[in-house]
Amino acid sequence: SMVSTQSTGSEEDKEDMRVEIMELLTVFIRKTPNPLPPFFVTELFPAVMEITIGHAKESTAILQSGGECVRAFFAQGFSQITAITYSGGHTAMDLTLQLIGKLLDPEMSEFGALYAGRLVSSLIKHAGTALNINEILQAVLNKLTSCEAPMIKQSLLVVFIKLFNHDLEGSMNFLQSLSTPSGENGLVYVMKSWCDIQEIFSGEYETKVAVIALTKFMPLLLSNNNPLANIIVSDDEMSMEGGRLTRSSKANQEPVQISITVKIFKILVQEYKNLLEEREVEKLGDLDSEDEEEEGEEEECDEETQVMTLAQMAQFLGDDDDEDEENMEDPLNEVDLHDHLSQFLTQLSTHGSYPQLCHALSDNEKKVIGSMLVSGS
């Protein structure tokens, strides 16, 4: 059983076993039809919570795999787990808030928060008004200020980005009421952090929801006397070095500072350029795909003679689940981003500020926007 792994083997072996079991359990939960079997709800859910919360300080791997397992429980049986009071009088919500507190603890390793954003977004989606969302989002903001790794920042930023897409004005007003530990306005900090790393966002879904949200911000920024338009951000090109985000300003050259309105416009043009390049790659096709499939079949034949570890079994069973189920259910996932951006940028070209925005573009960016307006796509 899950709990019995605590009593045998070395500490490292026990940690690995817990992680592998929770990864395998996550796959099983996601593939189990609703409703979940009673054993999953009454025994496995509290066991996952006990292990994840109990070993949070010792293992970021357990925090990550445990958080994803809890999210799977939410997706498949939220109403079931929230209908039960567990030992000690704790509800599923109590346990989840404890876990989120561990994930977002500023004293904990930032890598423990890798999937914290997903869990928070899932909790907000399922629990809604039953939550004290103020405290949760303040904790997300505080953790964001202490993180350096772009993938962790992205995970946390997507929590706010999803809220912007759901209710832009309400979410902006709410963030305005929050402050970072250093006293900076919450909305200003989120927008600056977002613009800093948008160009290196990973994941098709995450990129899509972020770009759609930015297209919602532009009209607000172009409206008269919007204080957000006064935000100044860096326009230096970002790159990754050893897992850290660095700016590519040339030596002895001051960092380039531009208005957030111009920065978002440049981001949207770059995202459109990326989509055009992706379409070209798709048209060319992968000439080696057939050879790769044949090699893959040979490898599979060899693997069949081997004994699978729990981790390999989890990967094998989840191979067809490249897309996260909760992301797939989001209506925004159905948006054709190429068409959306093309229509938005074409409409933007009729705005009085458009010539000024284009003046700030590089020559390559001007070519992209020019070819779009000529071709109409």
XYZ file of C-alpha atoms in Angstrom:
377
model
C 0.000 0.000 0.000
C 1.023 3.667 -0.241
C 1.523 4.154 3.455
C 3.524 0.964 3.939
C 6.312 2.405 1.789
C 7.197 4.531 4.811
C 8.540 1.602 6.835
C 11.065 -0.213 4.638
C 14.152 0.591 2.550
C 16.481 3.591 2.521
C 15.060 7.125 2.670
C 15.947 7.689 -0.986
C 14.280 4.431 -2.031
C 11.168 5.295 -0.036
C 10.960 8.750 -1.617
C 11.291 7.281 -5.101
C 8.621 4.688 -4.313
C 6.164 7.297 -3.035
C 6.677 9.461 -6.106
C 6.258 6.539 -8.527
C 3.129 5.278 -6.764
C 1.515 8.726 -6.865
C 2.402 9.178 -10.527
C 0.854 5.797 -11.335
C -2.184 6.566 -9.193
C -2.627 9.887 -11.009
C -2.874 8.031 -14.314
C -5.330 5.492 -12.878
C -7.553 8.252 -11.464
C -7.655 10.151 -14.754
C -8.574 6.972 -16.623
C -11.261 5.889 -14.137
C -14.841 6.747 -15.185
C -17.000 8.864 -12.867
C -17.890 8.297 -10.121
C -14.633 7.206 -8.521
C -14.738 3.934 -6.539
C -15.378 4.583 -2.809
C -11.913 3.241 -1.887
C -10.271 5.980 -3.962
C -12.243 8.645 -2.109
C -12.140 7.328 1.455
C -8.659 5.782 1.570
C -6.415 6.895 -1.287
C -7.175 10.628 -1.240
C -6.313 11.122 2.461
C -3.261 8.848 2.055
C -1.960 11.016 -0.797
C -2.522 14.119 1.317
C -0.802 12.590 4.346
C 2.286 11.635 2.357
C 2.507 14.886 0.369
C 1.984 17.274 3.272
C 4.022 15.130 5.673
C 7.093 15.002 3.439
C 6.852 18.475 1.889
C 10.004 19.813 3.547
C 12.126 16.847 2.499
C 11.107 16.319 -1.112
C 10.070 18.649 -3.935
C 9.430 15.530 -6.064
C 6.773 14.352 -3.597
C 5.249 17.853 -3.540
C 5.042 17.907 -7.331
C 3.665 14.391 -7.834
C 1.315 14.708 -4.861
C -0.061 18.026 -6.108
C -0.747 16.558 -9.542
C -2.430 13.539 -7.958
C -4.742 15.799 -5.938
C -5.574 17.698 -9.122
C -6.552 14.403 -10.745
C -8.903 13.735 -7.815
C -10.466 17.169 -8.407
C -10.966 16.490 -12.101
C -12.599 13.107 -11.611
C -14.334 13.286 -8.247
C -14.408 16.769 -6.697
C -17.984 16.452 -5.427
C -17.174 13.041 -3.933
C -14.085 14.050 -1.948
C -15.652 17.302 -0.736
C -18.683 15.430 0.638
C -16.557 13.573 3.199
C -15.044 14.602 6.528
C -11.737 12.843 7.040
C -9.923 11.928 10.258
C -9.356 14.799 12.639
C -12.449 16.537 11.289
C -10.587 17.766 8.205
C -12.405 18.255 4.915
C -10.857 17.892 1.457
C -10.807 21.694 1.238
C -8.921 21.943 4.551
C -6.317 19.447 3.352
C -5.987 21.107 -0.046
C -5.448 24.538 1.463
C -2.774 23.023 3.721
C -1.081 21.536 0.667
C -1.267 24.803 -1.298
C 0.223 26.545 1.717
C 3.193 24.155 1.541
C 3.576 24.584 -2.219
C 3.568 28.373 -1.970
C 5.588 28.705 1.234
C 8.302 31.296 0.443
C 10.731 29.255 2.553
C 10.252 26.134 0.414
C 12.207 25.411 -2.774
C 10.639 27.200 -5.722
C 10.673 23.938 -7.692
C 8.127 22.495 -5.280
C 5.747 25.069 -6.775
C 6.184 23.820 -10.351
C 2.574 22.584 -10.516
C 1.181 24.852 -7.798
C -0.414 27.129 -10.381
C -2.291 24.216 -11.926
C -3.610 23.096 -8.550
C -4.711 26.617 -7.579
C -6.469 27.123 -10.914
C -8.170 23.746 -10.566
C -9.322 24.573 -7.038
C -10.713 27.951 -8.149
C -12.496 26.273 -11.062
C -14.154 23.600 -8.916
C -14.718 25.433 -5.621
C -15.401 28.961 -6.868
C -17.035 31.224 -4.311
C -16.539 28.683 -1.514
C -12.897 29.783 -1.372
C -11.147 32.604 0.423
C -9.546 33.521 -2.871
C -7.872 36.644 -1.477
C -5.453 34.696 0.718
C -4.695 32.143 -1.986
C -3.915 34.717 -4.666
C -1.841 36.772 -2.235
C 0.195 33.619 -1.551
C 0.592 33.030 -5.312
C 1.784 36.627 -5.752
C 4.234 36.351 -2.842
C 5.682 33.111 -4.235
C 5.996 34.685 -7.681
C 8.209 37.435 -6.259
C 10.624 34.894 -4.762
C 10.993 32.681 -7.862
C 13.743 32.913 -10.451
C 13.112 29.948 -12.774
C 10.928 31.019 -15.741
C 8.949 27.747 -15.785
C 7.937 28.298 -12.144
C 7.028 31.925 -12.826
C 4.952 30.827 -15.808
C 3.067 28.279 -13.703
C 2.108 30.971 -11.200
C 1.388 33.683 -13.770
C -1.065 31.415 -15.604
C -3.270 31.491 -12.473
C -3.757 35.242 -12.979
C -3.915 34.960 -16.771
C -6.836 32.524 -16.549
C -8.625 34.930 -14.213
C -8.024 37.788 -16.671
C -9.637 35.767 -19.442
C -12.599 34.947 -17.215
C -13.185 38.454 -15.871
C -10.624 41.027 -16.981
C -11.907 44.100 -15.165
C -12.774 42.279 -11.937
C -9.417 40.484 -11.820
C -7.521 43.699 -12.527
C -9.329 45.508 -9.725
C -8.658 42.635 -7.352
C -4.933 42.525 -8.159
C -4.785 46.284 -7.722
C -5.785 45.710 -4.102
C -2.859 43.330 -3.475
C 0.760 44.243 -2.813
C 4.005 42.314 -3.072
C 6.094 41.802 0.108
C 8.178 44.823 -0.966
C 5.074 46.999 -1.340
C 4.749 47.046 -5.157
C 1.256 47.081 -6.615
C 0.145 43.500 -7.375
C -1.221 44.191 -10.863
C 1.845 46.182 -11.913
C 4.169 43.422 -10.694
C 2.202 40.684 -12.480
C 2.124 42.625 -15.759
C 5.870 43.332 -15.653
C 6.707 39.715 -14.801
C 4.403 38.459 -17.535
C 5.882 40.712 -20.215
C 9.367 39.655 -19.124
C 8.844 35.971 -19.901
C 5.950 35.746 -22.384
C 8.330 35.260 -25.299
C 9.732 32.097 -23.685
C 6.405 30.642 -22.509
C 6.205 26.893 -23.076
C 3.133 24.799 -23.800
C 0.586 25.356 -26.567
C -2.331 25.870 -24.187
C -0.460 28.192 -21.819
C 0.812 30.295 -24.728
C -2.670 30.485 -26.220
C -4.475 31.665 -23.083
C -1.703 34.207 -22.433
C -1.856 35.659 -25.951
C -5.658 35.847 -25.865
C -5.480 37.688 -22.534
C -2.948 40.158 -23.963
C -5.325 40.954 -26.831
C -7.914 41.841 -24.177
C -5.478 44.181 -22.427
C -4.517 46.172 -25.526
C -7.843 48.032 -25.962
C -7.697 49.047 -22.290
C -4.147 50.301 -22.621
C -5.046 52.321 -25.715
C -8.029 53.955 -24.030
C -7.615 57.465 -22.694
C -5.914 58.041 -19.344
C -5.475 54.384 -18.372
C -2.842 54.387 -15.602
C -1.619 50.929 -16.660
C -0.260 52.497 -19.857
C 2.326 54.296 -17.699
C 4.048 51.014 -16.805
C 7.563 50.839 -18.248
C 9.136 47.453 -19.013
C 12.343 46.127 -20.534
C 12.544 45.449 -24.257
C 15.769 43.443 -24.054
C 15.698 40.071 -25.736
C 15.405 37.243 -23.216
C 17.366 33.989 -23.279
C 17.885 30.939 -21.093
C 21.286 30.142 -19.577
C 21.569 27.230 -17.172
C 17.872 27.384 -16.369
C 18.063 31.103 -15.565
C 16.491 33.990 -17.460
C 19.013 36.521 -18.764
C 18.772 39.717 -20.776
C 20.853 40.105 -23.909
C 21.766 43.793 -23.620
C 25.099 44.511 -25.237
C 28.034 45.460 -23.061
C 28.178 49.142 -22.048
C 24.651 49.664 -23.329
C 21.749 50.789 -21.205
C 18.773 48.387 -21.089
C 16.015 49.435 -23.489
C 12.888 50.589 -21.666
C 9.519 50.911 -23.432
C 5.885 51.364 -22.471
C 3.911 48.237 -21.665
C 1.532 49.050 -24.532
C 4.349 48.891 -27.076
C 5.807 45.805 -25.403
C 2.515 43.887 -25.619
C 2.115 44.943 -29.262
C 5.612 43.631 -30.035
C 4.850 40.387 -28.172
C 1.678 39.863 -30.210
C 3.521 40.480 -33.485
C 6.226 37.999 -32.437
C 3.613 35.413 -31.448
C 1.967 35.855 -34.855
C 5.347 35.360 -36.532
C 5.852 32.164 -34.506
C 2.464 30.859 -35.669
C 3.347 31.565 -39.306
C 6.609 29.665 -38.920
C 4.792 26.728 -37.301
C 2.375 26.597 -40.237
C 5.272 26.500 -42.684
C 6.837 23.594 -40.807
C 3.510 21.729 -40.852
C 3.195 22.260 -44.610
C 6.668 20.880 -45.241
C 5.884 17.849 -43.112
C 8.305 15.545 -41.365
C 10.008 13.416 -44.033
C 11.514 11.170 -41.388
C 8.241 10.373 -39.591
C 7.766 6.955 -41.223
C 11.322 5.875 -40.390
C 10.869 7.013 -36.793
C 7.641 5.020 -36.483
C 9.392 1.866 -37.700
C 12.264 2.384 -35.246
C 9.753 2.968 -32.464
C 8.015 -0.327 -33.230
C 11.328 -2.170 -32.991
C 12.096 -0.538 -29.642
C 8.651 -1.447 -28.323
C 9.248 -5.076 -29.228
C 12.489 -5.042 -27.232
C 10.808 -3.357 -24.249
C 8.097 -5.989 -24.082
C 10.636 -8.488 -22.799
C 11.585 -6.230 -19.874
C 9.912 -5.740 -16.494
C 8.392 -2.277 -16.182
C 9.083 -0.044 -13.194
C 6.163 1.885 -11.686
C 7.427 5.083 -13.313
C 7.648 3.398 -16.736
C 4.175 1.962 -16.285
C 2.779 5.409 -15.450
C 4.459 6.877 -18.521
C 3.253 4.006 -20.712
C -0.354 4.279 -19.524
C -0.354 8.045 -19.859
C 1.306 8.218 -23.281
C -1.924 9.204 -24.998
C -2.599 11.982 -22.460
C -0.210 14.624 -23.792
C -2.927 17.245 -23.370
C -4.103 17.993 -19.868
C -7.812 17.104 -19.572
C -8.730 20.271 -17.676
C -6.993 22.435 -20.283
C -8.781 20.574 -23.073
C -12.132 21.385 -21.442
C -11.382 25.125 -21.469
C -13.407 26.797 -24.288
C -10.335 28.918 -25.083
C -8.615 25.741 -26.205
C -10.945 25.739 -29.229
C -9.777 29.176 -30.380
C -7.712 29.203 -33.574
C -4.909 31.453 -32.371
C -3.683 32.284 -35.878
C -7.129 33.538 -36.914
C -7.664 35.296 -33.596
C -4.372 37.190 -33.811
C -4.795 37.976 -37.506
C -8.228 39.488 -36.886
C -7.056 41.385 -33.825
C -3.986 42.899 -35.485
C -5.970 43.800 -38.611
C -8.573 45.570 -36.495
C -5.829 47.278 -34.486
C -4.400 48.716 -37.723
C -7.406 51.068 -37.905
C -6.669 52.590 -34.466
C -5.249 56.089 -34.301
C -2.244 54.938 -32.267
C -1.287 52.229 -34.775
C 1.369 54.235 -36.703
C 3.056 55.138 -33.415
C 3.018 51.494 -32.311
C 4.519 50.345 -35.618
C 7.256 52.970 -35.338
C 8.585 51.064 -32.318
C 8.851 47.759 -34.214
C 12.092 46.332 -35.565
C 12.472 45.925 -39.336
C 11.664 42.200 -39.094
C 8.565 42.895 -37.009
C 7.411 45.509 -39.531
C 7.749 42.933 -42.316
C 5.554 40.477 -40.425
C 2.804 42.988 -39.792
C 3.104 44.388 -43.329
C 2.791 40.981 -45.009
C -0.226 40.146 -42.840
C -2.079 43.293 -43.875
C -1.239 42.716 -47.551
C -2.223 39.039 -47.581
C -5.103 39.392 -45.150
C -3.945 36.330 -43.130
